CSV table of C-alpha atoms and ligand atoms in Angstrom, one decimal:
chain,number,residue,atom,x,y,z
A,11,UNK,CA,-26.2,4.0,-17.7
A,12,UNK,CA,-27.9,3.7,-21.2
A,13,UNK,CA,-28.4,1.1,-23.0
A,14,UNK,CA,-25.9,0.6,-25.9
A,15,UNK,CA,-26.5,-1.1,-28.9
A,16,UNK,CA,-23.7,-3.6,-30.0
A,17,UNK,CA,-24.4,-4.1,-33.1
A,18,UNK,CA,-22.6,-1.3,-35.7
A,19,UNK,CA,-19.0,-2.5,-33.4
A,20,UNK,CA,-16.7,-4.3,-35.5
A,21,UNK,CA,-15.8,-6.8,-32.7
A,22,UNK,CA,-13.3,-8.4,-35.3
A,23,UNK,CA,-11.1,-5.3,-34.4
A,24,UNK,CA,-10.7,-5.7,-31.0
A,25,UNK,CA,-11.7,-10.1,-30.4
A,26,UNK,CA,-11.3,-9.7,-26.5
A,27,UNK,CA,-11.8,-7.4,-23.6
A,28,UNK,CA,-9.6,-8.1,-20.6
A,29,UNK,CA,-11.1,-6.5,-18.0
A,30,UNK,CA,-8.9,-6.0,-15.2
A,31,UNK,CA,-5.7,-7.0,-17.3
A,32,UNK,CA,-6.1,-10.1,-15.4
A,33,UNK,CA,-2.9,-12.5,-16.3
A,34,UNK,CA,-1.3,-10.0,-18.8
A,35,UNK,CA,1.9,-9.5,-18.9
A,36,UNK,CA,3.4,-6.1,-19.8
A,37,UNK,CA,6.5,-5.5,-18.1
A,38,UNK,CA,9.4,-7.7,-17.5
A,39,UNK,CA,10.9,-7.0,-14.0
A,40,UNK,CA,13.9,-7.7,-11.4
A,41,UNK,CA,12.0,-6.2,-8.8
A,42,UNK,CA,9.5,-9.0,-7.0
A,43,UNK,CA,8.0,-12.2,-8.2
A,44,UNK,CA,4.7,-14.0,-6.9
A,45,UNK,CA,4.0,-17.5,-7.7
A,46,UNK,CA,-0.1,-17.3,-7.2
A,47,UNK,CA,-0.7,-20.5,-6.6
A,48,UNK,CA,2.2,-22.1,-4.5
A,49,UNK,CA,2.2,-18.6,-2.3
A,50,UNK,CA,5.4,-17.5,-3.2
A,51,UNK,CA,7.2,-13.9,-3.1
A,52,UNK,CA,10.6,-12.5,-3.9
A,53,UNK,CA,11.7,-9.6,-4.0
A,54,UNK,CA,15.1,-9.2,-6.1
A,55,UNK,CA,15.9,-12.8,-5.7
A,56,UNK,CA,15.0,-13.4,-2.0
A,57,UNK,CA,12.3,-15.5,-0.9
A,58,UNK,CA,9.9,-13.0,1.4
A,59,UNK,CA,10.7,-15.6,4.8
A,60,UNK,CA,14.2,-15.5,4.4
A,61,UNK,CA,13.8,-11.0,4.0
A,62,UNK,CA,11.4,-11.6,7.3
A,63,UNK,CA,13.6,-13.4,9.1
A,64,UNK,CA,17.0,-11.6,8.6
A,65,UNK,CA,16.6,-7.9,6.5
A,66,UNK,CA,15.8,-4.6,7.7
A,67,UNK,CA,13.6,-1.8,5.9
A,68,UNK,CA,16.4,-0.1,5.3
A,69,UNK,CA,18.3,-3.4,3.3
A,70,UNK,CA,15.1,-4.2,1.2
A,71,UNK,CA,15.1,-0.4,0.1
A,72,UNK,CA,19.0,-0.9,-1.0
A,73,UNK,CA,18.0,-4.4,-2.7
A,74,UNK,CA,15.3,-3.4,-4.6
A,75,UNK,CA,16.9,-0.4,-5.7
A,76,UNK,CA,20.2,-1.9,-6.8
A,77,UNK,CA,19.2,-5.5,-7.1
A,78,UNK,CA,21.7,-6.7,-4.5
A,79,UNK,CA,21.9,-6.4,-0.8
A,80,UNK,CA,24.2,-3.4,0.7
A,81,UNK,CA,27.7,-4.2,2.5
A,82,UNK,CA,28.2,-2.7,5.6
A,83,UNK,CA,29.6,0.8,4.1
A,84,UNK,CA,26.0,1.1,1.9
A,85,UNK,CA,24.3,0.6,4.3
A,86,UNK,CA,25.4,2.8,6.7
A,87,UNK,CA,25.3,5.4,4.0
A,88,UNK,CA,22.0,5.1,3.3
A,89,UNK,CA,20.9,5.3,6.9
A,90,UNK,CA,23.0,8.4,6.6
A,91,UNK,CA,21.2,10.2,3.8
A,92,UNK,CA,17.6,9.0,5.0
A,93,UNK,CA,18.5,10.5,8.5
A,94,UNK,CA,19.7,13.5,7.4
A,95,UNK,CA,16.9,13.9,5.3
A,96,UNK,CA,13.8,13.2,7.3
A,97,UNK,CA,12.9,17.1,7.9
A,98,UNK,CA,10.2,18.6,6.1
A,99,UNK,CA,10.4,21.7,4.0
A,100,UNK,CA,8.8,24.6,6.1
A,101,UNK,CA,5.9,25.2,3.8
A,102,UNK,CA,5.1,21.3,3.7
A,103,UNK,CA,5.3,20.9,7.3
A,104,UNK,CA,3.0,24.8,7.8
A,105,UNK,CA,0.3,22.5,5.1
A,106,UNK,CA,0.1,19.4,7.1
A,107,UNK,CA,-0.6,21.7,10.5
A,108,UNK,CA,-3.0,23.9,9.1
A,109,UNK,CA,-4.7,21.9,6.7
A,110,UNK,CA,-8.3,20.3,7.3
A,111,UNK,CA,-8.0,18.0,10.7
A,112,UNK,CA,-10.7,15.9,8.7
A,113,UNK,CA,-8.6,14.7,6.1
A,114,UNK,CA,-7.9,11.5,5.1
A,115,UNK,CA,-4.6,10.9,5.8
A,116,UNK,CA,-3.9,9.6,2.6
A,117,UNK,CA,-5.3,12.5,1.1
A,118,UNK,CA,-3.0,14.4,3.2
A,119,UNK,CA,0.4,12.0,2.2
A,120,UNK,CA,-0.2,12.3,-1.3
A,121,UNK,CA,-0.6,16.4,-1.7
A,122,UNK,CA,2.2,16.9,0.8
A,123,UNK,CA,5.0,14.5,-1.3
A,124,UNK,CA,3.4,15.9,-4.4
A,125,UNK,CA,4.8,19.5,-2.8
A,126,UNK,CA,7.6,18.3,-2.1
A,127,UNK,CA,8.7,18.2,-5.4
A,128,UNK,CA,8.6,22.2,-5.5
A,129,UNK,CA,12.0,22.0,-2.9
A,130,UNK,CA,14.1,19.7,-5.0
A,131,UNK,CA,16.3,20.9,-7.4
A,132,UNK,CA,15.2,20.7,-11.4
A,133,UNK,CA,18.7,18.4,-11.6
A,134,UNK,CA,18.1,16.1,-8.6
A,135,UNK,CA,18.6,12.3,-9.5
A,136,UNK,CA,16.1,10.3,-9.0
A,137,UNK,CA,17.9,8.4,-6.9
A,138,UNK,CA,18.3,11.3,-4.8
A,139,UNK,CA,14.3,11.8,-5.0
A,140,UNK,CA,13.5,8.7,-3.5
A,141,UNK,CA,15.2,8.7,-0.6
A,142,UNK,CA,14.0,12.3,-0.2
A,143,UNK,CA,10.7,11.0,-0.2
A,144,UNK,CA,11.4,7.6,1.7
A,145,UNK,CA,13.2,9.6,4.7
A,146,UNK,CA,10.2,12.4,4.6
A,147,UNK,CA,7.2,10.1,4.1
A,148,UNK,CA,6.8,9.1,7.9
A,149,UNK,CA,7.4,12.7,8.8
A,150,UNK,CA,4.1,13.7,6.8
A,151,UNK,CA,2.2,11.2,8.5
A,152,UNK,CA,3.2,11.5,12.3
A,153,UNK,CA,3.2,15.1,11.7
A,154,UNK,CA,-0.4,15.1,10.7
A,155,UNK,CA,-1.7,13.0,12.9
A,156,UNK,CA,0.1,14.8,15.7
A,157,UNK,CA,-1.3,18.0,14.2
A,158,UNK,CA,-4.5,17.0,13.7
A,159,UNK,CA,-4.6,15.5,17.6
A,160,UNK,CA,-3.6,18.7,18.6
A,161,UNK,CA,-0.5,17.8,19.3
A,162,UNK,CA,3.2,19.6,19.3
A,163,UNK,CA,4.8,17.6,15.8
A,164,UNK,CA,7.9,16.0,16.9
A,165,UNK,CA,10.6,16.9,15.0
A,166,UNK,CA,12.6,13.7,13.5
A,167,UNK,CA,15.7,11.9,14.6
A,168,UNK,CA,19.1,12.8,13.3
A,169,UNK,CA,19.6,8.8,14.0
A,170,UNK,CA,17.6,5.4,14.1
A,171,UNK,CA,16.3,3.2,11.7
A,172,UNK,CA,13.0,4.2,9.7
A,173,UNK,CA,10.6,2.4,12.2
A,174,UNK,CA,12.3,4.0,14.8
A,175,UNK,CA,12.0,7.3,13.8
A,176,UNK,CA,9.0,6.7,12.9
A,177,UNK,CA,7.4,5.6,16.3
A,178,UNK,CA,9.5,8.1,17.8
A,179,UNK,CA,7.7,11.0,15.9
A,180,UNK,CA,4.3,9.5,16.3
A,181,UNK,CA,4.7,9.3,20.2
A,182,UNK,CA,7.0,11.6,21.6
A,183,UNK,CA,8.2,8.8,23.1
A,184,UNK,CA,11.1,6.8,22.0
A,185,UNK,CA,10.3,2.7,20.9
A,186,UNK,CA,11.3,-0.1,22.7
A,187,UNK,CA,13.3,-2.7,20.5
A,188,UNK,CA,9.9,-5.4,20.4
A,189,UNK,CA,7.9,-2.0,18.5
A,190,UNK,CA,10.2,-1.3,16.7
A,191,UNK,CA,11.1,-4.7,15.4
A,192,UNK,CA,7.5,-5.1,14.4
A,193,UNK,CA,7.5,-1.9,12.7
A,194,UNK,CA,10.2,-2.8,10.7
A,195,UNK,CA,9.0,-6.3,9.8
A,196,UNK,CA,5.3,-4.7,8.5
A,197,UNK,CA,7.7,-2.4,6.3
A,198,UNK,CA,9.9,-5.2,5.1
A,199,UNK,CA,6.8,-7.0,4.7
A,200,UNK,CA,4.7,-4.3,2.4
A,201,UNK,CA,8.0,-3.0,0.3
A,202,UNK,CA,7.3,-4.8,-2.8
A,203,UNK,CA,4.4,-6.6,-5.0
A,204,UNK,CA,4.7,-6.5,-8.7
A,205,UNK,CA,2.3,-4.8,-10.9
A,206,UNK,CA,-0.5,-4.0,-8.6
A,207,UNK,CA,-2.7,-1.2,-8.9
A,208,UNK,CA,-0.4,1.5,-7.4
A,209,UNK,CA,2.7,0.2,-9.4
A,210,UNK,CA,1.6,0.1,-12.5
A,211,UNK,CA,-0.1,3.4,-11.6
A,212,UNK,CA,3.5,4.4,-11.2
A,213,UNK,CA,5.2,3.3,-13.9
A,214,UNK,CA,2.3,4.4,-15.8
A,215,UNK,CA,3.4,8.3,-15.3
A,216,UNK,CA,6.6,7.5,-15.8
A,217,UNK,CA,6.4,6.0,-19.3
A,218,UNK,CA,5.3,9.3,-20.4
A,219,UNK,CA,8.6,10.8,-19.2
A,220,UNK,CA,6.9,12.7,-16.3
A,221,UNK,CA,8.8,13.1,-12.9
A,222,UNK,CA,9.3,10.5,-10.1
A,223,UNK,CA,7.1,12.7,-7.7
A,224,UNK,CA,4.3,12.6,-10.1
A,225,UNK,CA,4.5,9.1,-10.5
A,226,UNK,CA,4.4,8.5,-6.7
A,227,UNK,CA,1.6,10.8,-5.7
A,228,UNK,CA,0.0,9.0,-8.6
A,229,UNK,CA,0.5,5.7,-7.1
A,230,UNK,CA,-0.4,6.9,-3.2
A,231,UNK,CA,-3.8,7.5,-4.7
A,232,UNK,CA,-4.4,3.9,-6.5
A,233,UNK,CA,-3.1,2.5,-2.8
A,234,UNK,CA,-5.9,4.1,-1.0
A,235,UNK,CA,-8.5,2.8,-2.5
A,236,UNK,CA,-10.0,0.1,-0.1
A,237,UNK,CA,-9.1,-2.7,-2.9
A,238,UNK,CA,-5.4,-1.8,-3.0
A,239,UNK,CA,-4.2,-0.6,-0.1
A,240,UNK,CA,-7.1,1.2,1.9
A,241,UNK,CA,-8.1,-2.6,2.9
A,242,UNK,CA,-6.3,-2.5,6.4
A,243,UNK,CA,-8.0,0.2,7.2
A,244,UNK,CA,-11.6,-1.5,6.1
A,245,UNK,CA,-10.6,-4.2,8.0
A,246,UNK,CA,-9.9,-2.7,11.2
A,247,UNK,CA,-13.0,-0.8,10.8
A,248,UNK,CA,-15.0,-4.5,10.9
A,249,UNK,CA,-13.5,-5.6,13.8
A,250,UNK,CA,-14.2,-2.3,15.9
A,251,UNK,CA,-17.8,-2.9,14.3
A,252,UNK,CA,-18.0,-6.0,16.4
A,253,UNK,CA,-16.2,-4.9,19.3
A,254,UNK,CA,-19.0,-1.9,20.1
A,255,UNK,CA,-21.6,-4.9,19.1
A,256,UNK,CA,-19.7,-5.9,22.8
A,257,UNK,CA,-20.9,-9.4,24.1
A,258,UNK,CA,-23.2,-9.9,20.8
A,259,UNK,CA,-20.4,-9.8,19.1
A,260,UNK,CA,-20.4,-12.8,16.1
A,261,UNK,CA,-17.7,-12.7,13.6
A,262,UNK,CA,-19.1,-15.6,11.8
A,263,UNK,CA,-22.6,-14.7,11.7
A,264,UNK,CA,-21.4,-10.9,10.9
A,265,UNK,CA,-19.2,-12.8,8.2
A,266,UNK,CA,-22.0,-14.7,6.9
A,267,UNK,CA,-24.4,-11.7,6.8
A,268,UNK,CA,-22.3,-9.5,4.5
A,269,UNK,CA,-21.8,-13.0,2.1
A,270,UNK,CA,-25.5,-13.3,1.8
A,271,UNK,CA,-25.7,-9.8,1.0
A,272,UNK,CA,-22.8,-10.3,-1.4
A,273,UNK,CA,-20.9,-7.9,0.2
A,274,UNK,CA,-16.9,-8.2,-0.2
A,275,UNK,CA,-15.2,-8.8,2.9
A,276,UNK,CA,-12.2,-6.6,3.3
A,277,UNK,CA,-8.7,-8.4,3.8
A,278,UNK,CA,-9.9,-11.3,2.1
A,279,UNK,CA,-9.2,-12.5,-1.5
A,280,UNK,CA,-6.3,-11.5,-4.0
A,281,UNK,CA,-5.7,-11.0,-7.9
A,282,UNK,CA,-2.8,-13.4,-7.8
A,283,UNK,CA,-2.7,-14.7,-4.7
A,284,UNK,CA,-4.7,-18.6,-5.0
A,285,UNK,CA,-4.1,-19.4,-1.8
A,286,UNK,CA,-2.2,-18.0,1.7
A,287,UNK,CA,-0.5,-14.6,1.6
A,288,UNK,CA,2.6,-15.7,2.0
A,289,UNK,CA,2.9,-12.0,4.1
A,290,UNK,CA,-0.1,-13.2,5.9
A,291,UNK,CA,1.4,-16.0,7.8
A,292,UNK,CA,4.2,-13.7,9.5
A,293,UNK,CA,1.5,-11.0,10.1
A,294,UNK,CA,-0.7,-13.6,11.8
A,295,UNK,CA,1.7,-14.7,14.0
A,296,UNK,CA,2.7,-10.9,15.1
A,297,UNK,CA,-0.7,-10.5,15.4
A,298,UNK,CA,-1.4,-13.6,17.9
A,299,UNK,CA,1.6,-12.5,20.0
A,300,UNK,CA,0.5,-8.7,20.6
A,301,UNK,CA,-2.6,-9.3,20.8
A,302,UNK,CA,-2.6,-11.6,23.3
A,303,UNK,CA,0.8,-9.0,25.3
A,304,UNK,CA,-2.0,-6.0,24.8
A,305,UNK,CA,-5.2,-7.4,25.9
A,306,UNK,CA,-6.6,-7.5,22.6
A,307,UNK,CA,-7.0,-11.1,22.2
A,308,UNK,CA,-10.5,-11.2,21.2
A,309,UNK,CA,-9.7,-9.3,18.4
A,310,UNK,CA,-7.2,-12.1,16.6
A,311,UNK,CA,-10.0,-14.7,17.8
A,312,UNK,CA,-12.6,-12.6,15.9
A,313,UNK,CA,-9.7,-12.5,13.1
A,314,UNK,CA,-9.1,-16.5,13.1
A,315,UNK,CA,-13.0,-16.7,13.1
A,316,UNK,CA,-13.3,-14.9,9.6
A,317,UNK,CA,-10.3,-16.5,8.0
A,318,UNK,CA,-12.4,-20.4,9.1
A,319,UNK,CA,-15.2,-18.6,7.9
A,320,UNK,CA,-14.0,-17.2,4.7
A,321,UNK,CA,-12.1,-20.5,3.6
A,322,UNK,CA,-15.3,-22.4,4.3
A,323,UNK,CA,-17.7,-20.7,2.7
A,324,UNK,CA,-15.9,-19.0,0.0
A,325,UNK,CA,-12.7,-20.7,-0.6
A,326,UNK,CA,-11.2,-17.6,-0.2
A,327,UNK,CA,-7.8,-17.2,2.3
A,328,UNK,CA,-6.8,-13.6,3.9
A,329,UNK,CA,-4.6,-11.2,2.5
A,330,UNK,CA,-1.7,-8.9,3.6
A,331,UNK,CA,-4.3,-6.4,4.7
A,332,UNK,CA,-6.4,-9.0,7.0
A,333,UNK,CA,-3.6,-9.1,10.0
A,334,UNK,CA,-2.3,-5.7,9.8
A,335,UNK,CA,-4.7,-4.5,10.7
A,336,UNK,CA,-4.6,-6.1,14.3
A,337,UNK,CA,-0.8,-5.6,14.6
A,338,UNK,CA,-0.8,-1.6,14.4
A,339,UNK,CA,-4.1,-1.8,17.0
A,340,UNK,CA,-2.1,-3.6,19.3
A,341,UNK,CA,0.8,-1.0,18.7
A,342,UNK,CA,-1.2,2.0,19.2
A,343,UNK,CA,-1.9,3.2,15.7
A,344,UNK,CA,-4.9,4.6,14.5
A,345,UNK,CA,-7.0,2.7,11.8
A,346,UNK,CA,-7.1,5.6,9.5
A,347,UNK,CA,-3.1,5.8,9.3
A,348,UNK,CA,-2.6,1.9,8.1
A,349,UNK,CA,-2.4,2.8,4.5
A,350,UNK,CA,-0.1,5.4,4.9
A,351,UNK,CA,2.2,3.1,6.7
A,352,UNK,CA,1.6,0.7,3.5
A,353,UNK,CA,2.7,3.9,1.4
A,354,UNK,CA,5.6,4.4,3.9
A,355,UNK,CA,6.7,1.1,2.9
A,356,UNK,CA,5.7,0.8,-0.7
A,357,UNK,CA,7.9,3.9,-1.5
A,358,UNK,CA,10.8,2.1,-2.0
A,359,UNK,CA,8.6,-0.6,-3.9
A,360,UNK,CA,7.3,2.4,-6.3
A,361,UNK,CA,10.3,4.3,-6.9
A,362,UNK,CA,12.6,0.8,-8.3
A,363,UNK,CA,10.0,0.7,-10.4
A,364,UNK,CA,10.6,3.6,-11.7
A,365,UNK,CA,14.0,3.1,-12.2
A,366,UNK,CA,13.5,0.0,-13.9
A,367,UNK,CA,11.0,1.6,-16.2
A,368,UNK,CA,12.9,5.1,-17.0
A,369,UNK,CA,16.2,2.6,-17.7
A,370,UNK,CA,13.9,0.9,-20.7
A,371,UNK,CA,11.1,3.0,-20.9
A,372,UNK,CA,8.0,2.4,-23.9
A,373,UNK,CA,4.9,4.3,-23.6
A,374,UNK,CA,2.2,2.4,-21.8
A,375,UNK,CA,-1.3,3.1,-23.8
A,376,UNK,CA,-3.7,0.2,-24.1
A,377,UNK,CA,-6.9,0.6,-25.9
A,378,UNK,CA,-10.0,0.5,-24.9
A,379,UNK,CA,-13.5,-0.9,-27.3
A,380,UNK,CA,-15.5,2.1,-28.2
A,381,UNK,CA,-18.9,1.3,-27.4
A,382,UNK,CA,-21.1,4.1,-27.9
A,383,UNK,CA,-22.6,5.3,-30.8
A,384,UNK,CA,-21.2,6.6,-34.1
A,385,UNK,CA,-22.3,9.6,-36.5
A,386,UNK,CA,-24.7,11.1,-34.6
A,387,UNK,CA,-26.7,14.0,-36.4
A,388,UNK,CA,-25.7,17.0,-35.3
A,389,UNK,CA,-28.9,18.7,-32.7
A,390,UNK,CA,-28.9,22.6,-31.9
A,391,UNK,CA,-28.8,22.9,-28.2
A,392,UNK,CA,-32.0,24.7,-28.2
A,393,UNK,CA,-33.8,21.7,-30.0
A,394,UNK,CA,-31.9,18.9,-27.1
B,58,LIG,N1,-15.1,-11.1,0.0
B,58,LIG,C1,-16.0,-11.8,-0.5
B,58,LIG,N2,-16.0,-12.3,-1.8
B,58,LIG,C2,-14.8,-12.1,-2.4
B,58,LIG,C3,-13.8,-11.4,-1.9
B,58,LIG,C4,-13.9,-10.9,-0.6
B,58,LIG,N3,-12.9,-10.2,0.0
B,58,LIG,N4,-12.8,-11.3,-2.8
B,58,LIG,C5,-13.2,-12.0,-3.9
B,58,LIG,N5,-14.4,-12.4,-3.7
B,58,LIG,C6,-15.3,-13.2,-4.6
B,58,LIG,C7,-16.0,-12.3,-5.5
B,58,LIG,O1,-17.2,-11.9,-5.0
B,58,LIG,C8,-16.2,-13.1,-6.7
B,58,LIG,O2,-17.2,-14.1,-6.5
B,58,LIG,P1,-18.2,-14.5,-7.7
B,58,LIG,O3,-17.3,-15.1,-8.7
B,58,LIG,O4,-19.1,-15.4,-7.0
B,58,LIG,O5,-18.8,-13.2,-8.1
B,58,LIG,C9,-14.8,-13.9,-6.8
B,58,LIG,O6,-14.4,-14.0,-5.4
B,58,LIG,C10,-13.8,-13.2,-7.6
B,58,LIG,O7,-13.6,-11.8,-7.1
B,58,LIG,P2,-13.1,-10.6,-8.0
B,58,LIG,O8,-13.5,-9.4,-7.2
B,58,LIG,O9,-13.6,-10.7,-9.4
B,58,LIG,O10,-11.6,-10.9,-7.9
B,58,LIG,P3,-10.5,-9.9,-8.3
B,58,LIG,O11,-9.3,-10.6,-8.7
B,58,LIG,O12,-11.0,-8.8,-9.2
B,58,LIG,O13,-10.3,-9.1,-6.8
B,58,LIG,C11,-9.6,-8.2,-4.9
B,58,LIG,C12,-9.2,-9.1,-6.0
B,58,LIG,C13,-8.4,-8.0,-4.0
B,58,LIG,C14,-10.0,-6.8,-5.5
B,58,LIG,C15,-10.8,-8.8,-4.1
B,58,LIG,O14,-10.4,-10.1,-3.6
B,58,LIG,C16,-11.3,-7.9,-3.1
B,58,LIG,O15,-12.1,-7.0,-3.3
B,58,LIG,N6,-10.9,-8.1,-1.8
B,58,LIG,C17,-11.3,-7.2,-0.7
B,58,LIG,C18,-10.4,-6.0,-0.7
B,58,LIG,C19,-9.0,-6.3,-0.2
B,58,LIG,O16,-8.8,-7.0,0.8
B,58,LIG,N7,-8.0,-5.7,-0.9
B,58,LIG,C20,-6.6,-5.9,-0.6
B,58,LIG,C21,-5.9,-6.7,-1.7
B,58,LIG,S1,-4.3,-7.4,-1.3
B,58,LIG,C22,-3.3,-6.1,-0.8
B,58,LIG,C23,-3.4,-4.9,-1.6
B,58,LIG,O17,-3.4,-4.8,-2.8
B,58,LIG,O18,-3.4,-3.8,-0.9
């Protein structure tokens, strides 16, 4: 990068750079709230334990669409439309099985829901939209990673719950209630989050009156980045790092290491978050208990090791990201599908966002301080 010379700015015109956007507030919201430093989240008005403990995927969807939790009848509805929803259109399903094997899966997610927008109506609601793409978002992902395995794709269930379906499809093989329950509670757990990257990435496209498909293959690629979303992923990649290290293996001295070098460490560390995740503490204890039913329990003592080590030497607790990562080992999944799941979940997340915004809608456009230079002669390109 060249050097710039400061000096001709007018710095009066533009007193501060937030870089980041850290702390500003833009948007006013019904959707989630996170109190940063007491490690608080709600989303629509319930407290994140109390969702944990008692809501399904399905339930959180309804809430943070409508703002209120479904009655029986809604709910059943919805299960209705997402079920009979869940196949693929022909030409995205012939994409996922022929495209490149080698693909990121998130790569994959986000062109097949952008098609999918070419087999919905011009008039569809938006409404209708999401749940098109909430009921065909685990199809994309089990079928390509069936595909790409070599594997017949299993064609979805006209019945079940999301996580269900979803295992189901992934498998050939239909979940027992314990999967499934955890599958549900990582999608309960992911749903929501304010105006992180891939939200305001969302509402972003829709403030300039572009579609809801737009806006959501906008946002599935701000989630894979491994600061956003692509972070379970990184952090599964770490621990398998120390597993082929074998009986060497030395999460704190590998932790230490990558400090020194001032290397982040993935799962770790948050833009609001001050302290515990509040997400964290129900993925830690999932991740204790199949960890130590699988055989994997060195992996969550590797895991307790870096959060001991981070918080010691850093200050710095895990994230949502941190144990994820060992949940969907110990259920089978492979490390390269985590952040689709996170998209899987975050649909329902993205799209009441875009309600919210469409409903009371400004053009987003901040400005950025022009730092370059000003006037410049004009040079012939055969004197450059
Ligand atoms: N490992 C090591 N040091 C860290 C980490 C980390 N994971 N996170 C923050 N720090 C340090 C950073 O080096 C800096 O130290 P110093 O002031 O000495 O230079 C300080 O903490 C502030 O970091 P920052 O990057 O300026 O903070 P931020 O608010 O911009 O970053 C973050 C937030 C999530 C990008 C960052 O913590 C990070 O890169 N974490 C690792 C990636 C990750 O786990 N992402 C998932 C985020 S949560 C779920 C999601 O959004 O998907």
């Amino acid at each position: 990068m060249a050097e710039h010379n400061l000096s001709h700015i007018d710095l009066n015109e533009y007193p501060h750079i937030n870089k980041g956007l850290d702390g500003i507030v833009a948007f006013s919201t019904t959707k989630s709230n996170i109190n940063g430093q007491t490690g608080e989240l709600i989303y629509s008005g319930y407290h994140i334990d109390t969702l944990a403990e008692n809501a399904t995927f399905e339930e959180v969807c309804f809430l943070l669409w409508y703002d209120r939790l479904p009655n029986q009848t809604e709910l059943d509805e919805l299960h209705k439309k997402l079920q009979a929803n869940r196949e693929l259109p022909e030409p995205v399903l012939t994409y996922i099985k022929t495209t490149n094997p080698k693909a990121e899966p998130m790569a994959v997610v986000r062109s097949a829901v952008s098609m999918l927008a070419d087999f919905v109506d011009d008039d569809a609601s938006d409404e209708y939209n999401a749940i098109i793409m909430t009921a065909q978002i685990p199809t994309i992902i089990a079928a390509f990673d069936r595909a790409r395995n070599g594997k017949e794709v299993v064609a979805p269930l006209k019945d079940g719950s999301t996580a269900f379906n979803f295992l189901y499809m992934l498998n050939d093989e239909k979940p027992g209630q314990a999967a499934e329950r955890v599958m549900d509670l990582c999608l309960v757990l992911h749903a929501e989050h304010g105006m992180n990257a891939s939200t305001f990435t969302c509402r972003s496209i829709c403030a300039t009156e572009s579609d809801i498909f737009s806006a959501v293959s906008g946002a599935i690629g701000a989630l894979k980045g491994p600061l956003h979303g692509g972070a379970n992923t990184a952090v599964m990649n770490t621990l398998l790092i120390l597993k082929e290290q074998g009986e060497n293996a030395d999460p704190v001295a590998f932790t230490k290491a990558k400090l020194d070098r001032k290397e982040k460490i993935m799962g770790f560390g948050h833009r609001v978050y001050k302290t515990f995740d509040p997400r964290a503490y129900h993925l830690r204890k999932m991740s204790k208990e199949l960890s130590e039913e699988t055989g994997h329990v060195y992996l969550y003592e590797w895991s307790e090791a870096m959060v001991k080590t981070m918080k010691e030497e850093k200050n710095i607790d895990p994230n949502v990201d941190f144990f994820s990562a060992t949940v969907y080992y110990s259920i089978g999944i492979q490390p390269d599908l985590y952040t689709c799941i996170f998209a899987m979940s975050r649909i329902s997340g993205w799209t009441a966002h875009f309600f919210e915004q469409k409903a009371n809608n400004r053009l987003i456009r901040p400005r950025a301080l022009y730092i370059g230079e000003k006037n410049l002669p004009w040079t012939p390109v055969e004197d450059r």
